[in-house]
XYZ file of C-alpha atoms in Angstrom:
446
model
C 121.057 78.184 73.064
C 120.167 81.780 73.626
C 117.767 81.238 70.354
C 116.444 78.500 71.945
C 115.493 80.153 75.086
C 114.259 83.401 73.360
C 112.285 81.108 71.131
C 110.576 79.629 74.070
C 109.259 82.769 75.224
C 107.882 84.127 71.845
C 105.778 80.368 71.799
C 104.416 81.437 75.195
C 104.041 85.080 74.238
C 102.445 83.759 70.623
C 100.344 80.933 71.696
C 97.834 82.707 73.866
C 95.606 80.579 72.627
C 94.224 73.775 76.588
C 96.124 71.863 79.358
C 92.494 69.257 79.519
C 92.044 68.104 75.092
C 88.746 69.261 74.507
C 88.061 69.917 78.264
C 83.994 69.426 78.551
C 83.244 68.185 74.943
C 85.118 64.786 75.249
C 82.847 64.197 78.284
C 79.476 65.265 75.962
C 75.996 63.373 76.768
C 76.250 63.562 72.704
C 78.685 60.529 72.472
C 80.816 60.529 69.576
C 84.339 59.824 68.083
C 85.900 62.719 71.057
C 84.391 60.738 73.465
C 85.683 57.285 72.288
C 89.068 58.682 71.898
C 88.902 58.710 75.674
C 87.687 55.929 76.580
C 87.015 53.079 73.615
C 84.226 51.592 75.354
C 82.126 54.636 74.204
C 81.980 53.722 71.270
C 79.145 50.809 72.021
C 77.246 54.392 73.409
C 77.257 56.513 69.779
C 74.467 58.612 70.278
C 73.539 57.895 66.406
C 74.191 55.428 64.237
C 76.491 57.053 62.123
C 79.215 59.127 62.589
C 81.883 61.227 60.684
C 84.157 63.326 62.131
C 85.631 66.210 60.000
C 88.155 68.042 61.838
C 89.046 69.092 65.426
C 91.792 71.294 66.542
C 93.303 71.825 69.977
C 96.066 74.091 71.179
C 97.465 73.827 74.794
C 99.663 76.105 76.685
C 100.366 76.208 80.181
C 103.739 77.014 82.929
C 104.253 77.755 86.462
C 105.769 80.855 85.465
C 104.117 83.726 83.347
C 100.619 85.041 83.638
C 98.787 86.694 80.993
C 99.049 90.204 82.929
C 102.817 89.859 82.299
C 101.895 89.499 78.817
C 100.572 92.635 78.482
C 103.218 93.893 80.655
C 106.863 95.582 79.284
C 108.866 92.806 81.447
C 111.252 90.816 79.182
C 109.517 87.499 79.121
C 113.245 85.901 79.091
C 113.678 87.723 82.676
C 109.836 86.091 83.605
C 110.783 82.467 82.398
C 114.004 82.570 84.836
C 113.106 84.382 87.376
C 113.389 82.914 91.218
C 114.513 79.246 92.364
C 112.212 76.554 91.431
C 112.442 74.903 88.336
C 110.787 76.097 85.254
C 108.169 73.728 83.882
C 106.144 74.855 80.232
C 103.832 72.780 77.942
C 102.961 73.360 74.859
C 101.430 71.087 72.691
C 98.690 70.445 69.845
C 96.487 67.754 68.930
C 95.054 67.792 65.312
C 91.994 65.268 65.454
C 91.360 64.567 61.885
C 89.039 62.835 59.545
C 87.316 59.608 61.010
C 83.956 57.309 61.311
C 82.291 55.607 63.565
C 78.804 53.406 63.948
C 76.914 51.435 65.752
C 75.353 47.722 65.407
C 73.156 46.401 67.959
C 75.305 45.902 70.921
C 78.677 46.721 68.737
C 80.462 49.720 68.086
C 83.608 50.379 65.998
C 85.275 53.687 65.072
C 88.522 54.905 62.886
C 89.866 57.605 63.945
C 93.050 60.120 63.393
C 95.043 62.315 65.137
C 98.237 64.197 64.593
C 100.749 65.396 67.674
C 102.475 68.315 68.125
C 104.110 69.026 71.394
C 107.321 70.936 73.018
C 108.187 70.843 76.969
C 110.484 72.274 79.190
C 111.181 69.849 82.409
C 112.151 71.162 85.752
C 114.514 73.348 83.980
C 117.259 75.098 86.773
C 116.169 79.250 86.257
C 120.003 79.819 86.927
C 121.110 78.531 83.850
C 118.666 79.927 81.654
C 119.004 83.239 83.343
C 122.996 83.165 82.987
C 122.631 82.470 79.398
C 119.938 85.292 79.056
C 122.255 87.705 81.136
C 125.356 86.660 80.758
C 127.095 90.025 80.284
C 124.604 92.211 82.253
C 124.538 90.995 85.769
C 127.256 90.419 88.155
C 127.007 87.325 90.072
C 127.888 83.697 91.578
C 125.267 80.759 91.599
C 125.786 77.335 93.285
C 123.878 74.551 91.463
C 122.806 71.197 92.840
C 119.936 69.996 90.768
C 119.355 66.317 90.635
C 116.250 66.366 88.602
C 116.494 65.868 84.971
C 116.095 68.843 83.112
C 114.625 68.037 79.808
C 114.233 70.415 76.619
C 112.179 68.377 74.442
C 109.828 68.389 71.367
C 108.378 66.114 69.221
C 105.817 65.381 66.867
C 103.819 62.305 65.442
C 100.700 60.919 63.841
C 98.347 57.851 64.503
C 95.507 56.195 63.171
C 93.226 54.214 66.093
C 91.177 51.135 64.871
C 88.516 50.663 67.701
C 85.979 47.886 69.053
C 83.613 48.127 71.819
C 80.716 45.906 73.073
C 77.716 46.430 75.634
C 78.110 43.288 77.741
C 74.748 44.123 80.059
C 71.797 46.070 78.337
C 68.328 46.056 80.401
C 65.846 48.338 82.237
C 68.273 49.841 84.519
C 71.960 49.191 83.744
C 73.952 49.246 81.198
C 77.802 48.478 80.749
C 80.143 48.292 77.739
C 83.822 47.645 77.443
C 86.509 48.572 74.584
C 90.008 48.476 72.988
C 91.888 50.640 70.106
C 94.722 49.422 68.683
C 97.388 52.944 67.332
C 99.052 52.433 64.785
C 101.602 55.308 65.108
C 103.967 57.578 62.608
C 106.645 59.009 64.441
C 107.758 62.010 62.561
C 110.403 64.200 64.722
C 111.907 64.520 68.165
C 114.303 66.311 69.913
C 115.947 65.544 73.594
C 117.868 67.314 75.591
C 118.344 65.869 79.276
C 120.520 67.016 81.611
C 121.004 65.414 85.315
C 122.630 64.838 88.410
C 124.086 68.955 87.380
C 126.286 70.218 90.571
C 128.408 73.087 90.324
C 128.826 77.452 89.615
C 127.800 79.489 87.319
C 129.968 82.747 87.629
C 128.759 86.067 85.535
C 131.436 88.908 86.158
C 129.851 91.642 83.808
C 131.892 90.180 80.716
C 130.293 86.536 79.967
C 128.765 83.569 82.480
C 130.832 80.688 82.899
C 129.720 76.906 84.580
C 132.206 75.218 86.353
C 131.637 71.967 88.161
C 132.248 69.810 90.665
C 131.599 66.733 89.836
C 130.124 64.464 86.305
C 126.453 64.633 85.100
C 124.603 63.066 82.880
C 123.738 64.146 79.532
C 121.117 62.991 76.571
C 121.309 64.367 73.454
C 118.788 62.769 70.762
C 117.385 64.098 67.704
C 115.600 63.297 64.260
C 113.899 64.258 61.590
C 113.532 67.803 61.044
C 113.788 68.786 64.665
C 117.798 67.736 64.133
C 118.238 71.206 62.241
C 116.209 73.437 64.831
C 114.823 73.491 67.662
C 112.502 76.537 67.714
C 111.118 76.992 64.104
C 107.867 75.949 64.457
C 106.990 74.961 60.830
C 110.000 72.127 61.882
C 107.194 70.364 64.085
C 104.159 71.271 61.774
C 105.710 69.883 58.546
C 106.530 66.430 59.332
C 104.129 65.122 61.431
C 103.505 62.071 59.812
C 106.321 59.863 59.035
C 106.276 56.160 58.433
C 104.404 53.039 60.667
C 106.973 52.239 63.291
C 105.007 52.007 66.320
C 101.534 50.482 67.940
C 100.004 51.485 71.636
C 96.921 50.182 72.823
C 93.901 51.561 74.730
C 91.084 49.642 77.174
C 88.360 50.864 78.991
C 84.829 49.904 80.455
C 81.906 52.191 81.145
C 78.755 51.348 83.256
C 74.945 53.505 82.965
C 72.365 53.632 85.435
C 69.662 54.384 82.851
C 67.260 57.143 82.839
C 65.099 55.306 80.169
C 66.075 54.052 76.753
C 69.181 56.748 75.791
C 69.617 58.530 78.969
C 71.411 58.366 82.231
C 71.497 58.902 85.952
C 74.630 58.125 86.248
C 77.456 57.138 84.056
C 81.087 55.707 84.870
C 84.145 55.554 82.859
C 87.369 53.981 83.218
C 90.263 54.137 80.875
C 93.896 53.037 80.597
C 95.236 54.870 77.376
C 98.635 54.989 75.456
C 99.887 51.696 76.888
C 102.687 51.877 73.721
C 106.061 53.023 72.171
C 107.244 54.176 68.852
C 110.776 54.102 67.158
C 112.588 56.547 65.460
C 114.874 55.438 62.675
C 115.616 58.370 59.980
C 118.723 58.879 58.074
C 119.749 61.808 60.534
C 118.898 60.024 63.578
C 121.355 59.592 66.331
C 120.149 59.505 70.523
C 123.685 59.451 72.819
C 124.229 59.712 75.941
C 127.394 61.755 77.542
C 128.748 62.388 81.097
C 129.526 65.895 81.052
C 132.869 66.028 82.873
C 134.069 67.889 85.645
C 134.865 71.610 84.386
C 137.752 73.040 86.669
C 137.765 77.028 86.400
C 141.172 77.085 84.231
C 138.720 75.208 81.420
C 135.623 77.061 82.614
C 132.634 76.475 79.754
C 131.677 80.219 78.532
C 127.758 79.865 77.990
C 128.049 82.643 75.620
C 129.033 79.803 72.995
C 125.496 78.690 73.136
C 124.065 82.242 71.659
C 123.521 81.787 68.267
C 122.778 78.195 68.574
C 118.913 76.966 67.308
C 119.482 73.172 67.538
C 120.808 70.289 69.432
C 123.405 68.991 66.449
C 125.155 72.354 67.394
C 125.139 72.241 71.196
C 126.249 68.826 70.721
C 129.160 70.038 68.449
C 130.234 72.480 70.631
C 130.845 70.002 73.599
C 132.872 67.563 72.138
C 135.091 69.783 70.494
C 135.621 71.302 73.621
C 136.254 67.908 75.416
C 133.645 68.949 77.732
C 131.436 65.220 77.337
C 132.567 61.904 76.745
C 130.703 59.466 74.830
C 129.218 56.696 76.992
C 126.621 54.926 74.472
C 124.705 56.062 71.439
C 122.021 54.691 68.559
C 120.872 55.766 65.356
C 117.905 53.631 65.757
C 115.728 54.576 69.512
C 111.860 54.325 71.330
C 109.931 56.568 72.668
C 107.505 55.940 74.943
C 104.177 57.398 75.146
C 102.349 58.841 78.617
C 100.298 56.064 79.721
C 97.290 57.302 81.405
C 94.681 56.220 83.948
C 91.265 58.187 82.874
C 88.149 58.085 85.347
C 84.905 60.327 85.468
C 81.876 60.201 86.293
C 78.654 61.789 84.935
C 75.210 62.987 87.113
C 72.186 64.344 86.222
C 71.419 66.318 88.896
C 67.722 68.036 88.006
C 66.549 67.612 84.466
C 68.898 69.334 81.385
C 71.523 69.755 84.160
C 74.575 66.993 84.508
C 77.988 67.615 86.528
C 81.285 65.555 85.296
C 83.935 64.614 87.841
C 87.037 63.740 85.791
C 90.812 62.416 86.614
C 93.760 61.987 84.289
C 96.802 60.245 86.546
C 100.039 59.940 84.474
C 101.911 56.346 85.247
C 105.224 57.017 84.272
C 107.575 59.869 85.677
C 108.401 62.861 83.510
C 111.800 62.696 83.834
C 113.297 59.340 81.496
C 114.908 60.890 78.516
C 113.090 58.726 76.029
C 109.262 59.483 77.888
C 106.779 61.887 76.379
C 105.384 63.842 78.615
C 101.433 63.945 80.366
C 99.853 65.928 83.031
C 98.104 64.915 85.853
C 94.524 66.782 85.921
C 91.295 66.739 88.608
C 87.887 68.479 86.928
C 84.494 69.008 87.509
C 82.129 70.318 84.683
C 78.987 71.302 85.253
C 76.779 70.775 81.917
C 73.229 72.097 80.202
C 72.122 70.219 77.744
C 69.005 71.413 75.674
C 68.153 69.280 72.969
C 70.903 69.929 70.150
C 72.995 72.666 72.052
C 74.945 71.969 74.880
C 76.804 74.293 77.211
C 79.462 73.419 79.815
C 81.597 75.250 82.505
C 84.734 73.251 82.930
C 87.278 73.659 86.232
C 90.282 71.805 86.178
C 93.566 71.998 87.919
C 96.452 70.563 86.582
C 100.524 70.112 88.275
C 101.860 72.498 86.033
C 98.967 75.902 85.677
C 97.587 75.216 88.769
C 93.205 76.290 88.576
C 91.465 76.936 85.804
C 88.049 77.763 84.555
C 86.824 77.619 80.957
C 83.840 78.013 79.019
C 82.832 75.721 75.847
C 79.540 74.712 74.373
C 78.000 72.311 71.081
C 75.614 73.306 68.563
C 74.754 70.045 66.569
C 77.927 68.722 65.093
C 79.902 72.121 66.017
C 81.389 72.564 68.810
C 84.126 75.578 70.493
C 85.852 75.846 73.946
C 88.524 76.876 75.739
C 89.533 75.065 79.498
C 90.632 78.465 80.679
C 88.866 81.420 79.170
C 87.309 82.590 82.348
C 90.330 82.156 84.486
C 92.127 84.079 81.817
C 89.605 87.250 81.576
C 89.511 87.346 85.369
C 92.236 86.484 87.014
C 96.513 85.951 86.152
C 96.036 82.792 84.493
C 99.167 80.735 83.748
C 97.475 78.899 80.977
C 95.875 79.489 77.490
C 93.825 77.323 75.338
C 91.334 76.878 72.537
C 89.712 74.309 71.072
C 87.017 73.505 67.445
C 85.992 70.786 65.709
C 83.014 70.013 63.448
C 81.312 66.086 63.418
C 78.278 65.047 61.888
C 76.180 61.995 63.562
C 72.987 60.518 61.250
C 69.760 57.674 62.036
């Protein structure tokens, strides 16, 4: 477990490199694939005909917990991570937007599209227990903990393929509005879960190991398959089986009204999405998802964290408590869903003078965090303030998100290229808690 935990803090260390997917771009006056992605209703708005989409990479990172000054710093980033009282929330996760074409016939549009997932989290983690394991033969002290969140180490990784349709319903002088679907067709390729809850007890460190005793049962979730079964923390695990085979479908809708600023332009535009309404179901040879109450530890069978040290993988941890009668089994499956974040996307696009447009965006999660079997989202407010000169564009994105807080980025397009990052500014001027970078290349023709 200690490998786990010193693994997390080399990916924040490593991945200085966002929390918003192509924060500014996705919301482009040049509508393309990005932009149906996020709402499939686009799609009936392609500023060309034709287009292709060749790649797209973006990288997120963000935590309530270490700044890029401590980065630089000497501090331990395992003493950062677990340092203070409230729980310890990270994100890290990647979306690789692949090869994909779309077009548009008088009032239709359609678009293929693909995307592979890569993403690790760390839930309203307790700092105690990450800090004991850490420390556990360096400090001398006692801990109560009474945590009734569910503290989630989880990673996972998957591909899918969206098939989309989209129609403009009212075309005339002044107004203009469209509506969409995609259908995913989705590849679930690993995942790893561990959940603990309802956690009340001690953790005791007395300068030769740390020790949890407690109180009373919790609840414990233990899932894993594919190549995240055999570790955790190597992160050619998540990178090398990303696609596995069909075994799930989620669906996206959305609408999208213009008021026109003469035949391709806008005043105003409106969008309104409900994305990733969908599951998908793991079911490999190594699969297994159980779920455990983690009995009541008395101090004469006191659990000595330092077990966990050497320890890259769930299989292990797993290992470790049964043969130390610490769990019993309450229900398990080789065969188990997991749902994706379904999302309620809104924004809103002005031209305020000539060249100049602001977005107001809004990405609401509807599902909690917490359920063992949920992947996870982030809630995010932006405004983006936007140039747009003939074939370059240049945009000044400033979100804020539940888990980094404010940021400010910096991204702009150059025909079919674009490059950004949601927090580059914030980053250069200021301790920001998150890092990201974003590229892609599409090509739109007639």
């Amino acid at each position: 477990m200690k490998n786990i935990l010193a693994s997390i803090a080399l990916l924040i260390g490593f991945a200085a490199t966002a929390q918003d997917h192509f924060s500014g771009i996705s919301t482009s006056n040049r509508v393309g694939i990005l932009n149906g992605m996020l709402n499939p209703s686009e799609y009936a708005n392609l500023s060309k005909k034709f287009e292709v989409n060749l790649n797209g990479l973006s990288i997120n990172v963000a935590n309530n917990r270490i700044g890029f000054s401590d980065l630089s710093s000497n501090a331990n980033l395992e003493d950062l991570i677990f340092k203070g009282t409230t729980p310890v929330n990270m994100r890290l996760d990647g979306e690789f937007v692949g090869p994909g074409f779309a077009m548009r016939i008088l009032k239709w549009g359609f678009g293929v599209s693909t995307k592979a997932v890569v993403k690790f989290d760390i839930i309203d983690v307790d700092p105690t227990i990450g800090d004991a394991i850490v420390n556990n033969n360096i400090v001398f002290n006692t801990t109560l903990l009474n945590n009734p969140n569910n503290q989630r180490l989880s990673g996972i990784t998957y591909g899918e393929v969206g098939l989309s349709a989209a129609r403009t319903i009212v075309d005339n002088d002044k107004h203009r509005f469209s509506a969409g679907i995609t259908f995913k067709l989705l590849f679930p390729g690993s995942y790893s879960n561990f959940g603990l809850s309802n956690l009340n007890g001690t953790i005791t460190q007395d300068g030769t190991g740390a020790y949890l005793t407690t109180s009373q049962p919790a609840n414990l979730n233990i899932a894993y398959s594919g190549n995240l079964a055999d570790s955790f923390t190597n992160f050619s695990d998540y990178t090398s089986s990303v696609f596995g085979g069909l075994n799930g479908m989620a669906t996206d809708i959305g609408v999208n009204y213009q008021l026109k600023d003469g035949k391709t332009n806008h005043k105003i535009k409106l969008g309104l999405a409900i994305r990733n309404m969908g599951s998908m179901t793991f079911n490999n040879s190594n699969n297994q998802s159980t779920n455990y109450t983690l009995n009541p530890i008395p101090y004469s069978n006191k659990l000595d964290l330092s077990i966990f040290q050497n320890v890259d993988n769930l299989r292990d941890v797993e290992t470790i408590l049964i043969n130390n009668n610490y769990v019993t089994k309450v229900d398990g499956n080789t065969k188990f869903k997991v749902n994706l974040p379904t999302l309620i996307t809104l924004y809103g696009d002005f031209k305020i003078i000539p060249k100049v447009y602001v977005t107001g965006y809004m990405q609401r999660k509807l599902k909690k965090d917490e359920a063992n079997d949920q992947i996870s989202a982030l809630n995010i407010y932006s405004i983006t303030p936007r140039v747009k000169l003939g074939f370059f564009e240049a945009y000044l994105p400033i979100a804020n998100n539940d888990v980094s807080g404010t940021n400010v980025g910096f991204g702009f397009g150059l025909g079919g290229f674009y490059l950004g990052s949601g927090s580059i500014i914030t980053a250069l001027t200021n301790d920001s808690k998150q890092a990201d970078f974003y590229t892609g290349f599409r090509w739109g023709f007639l």
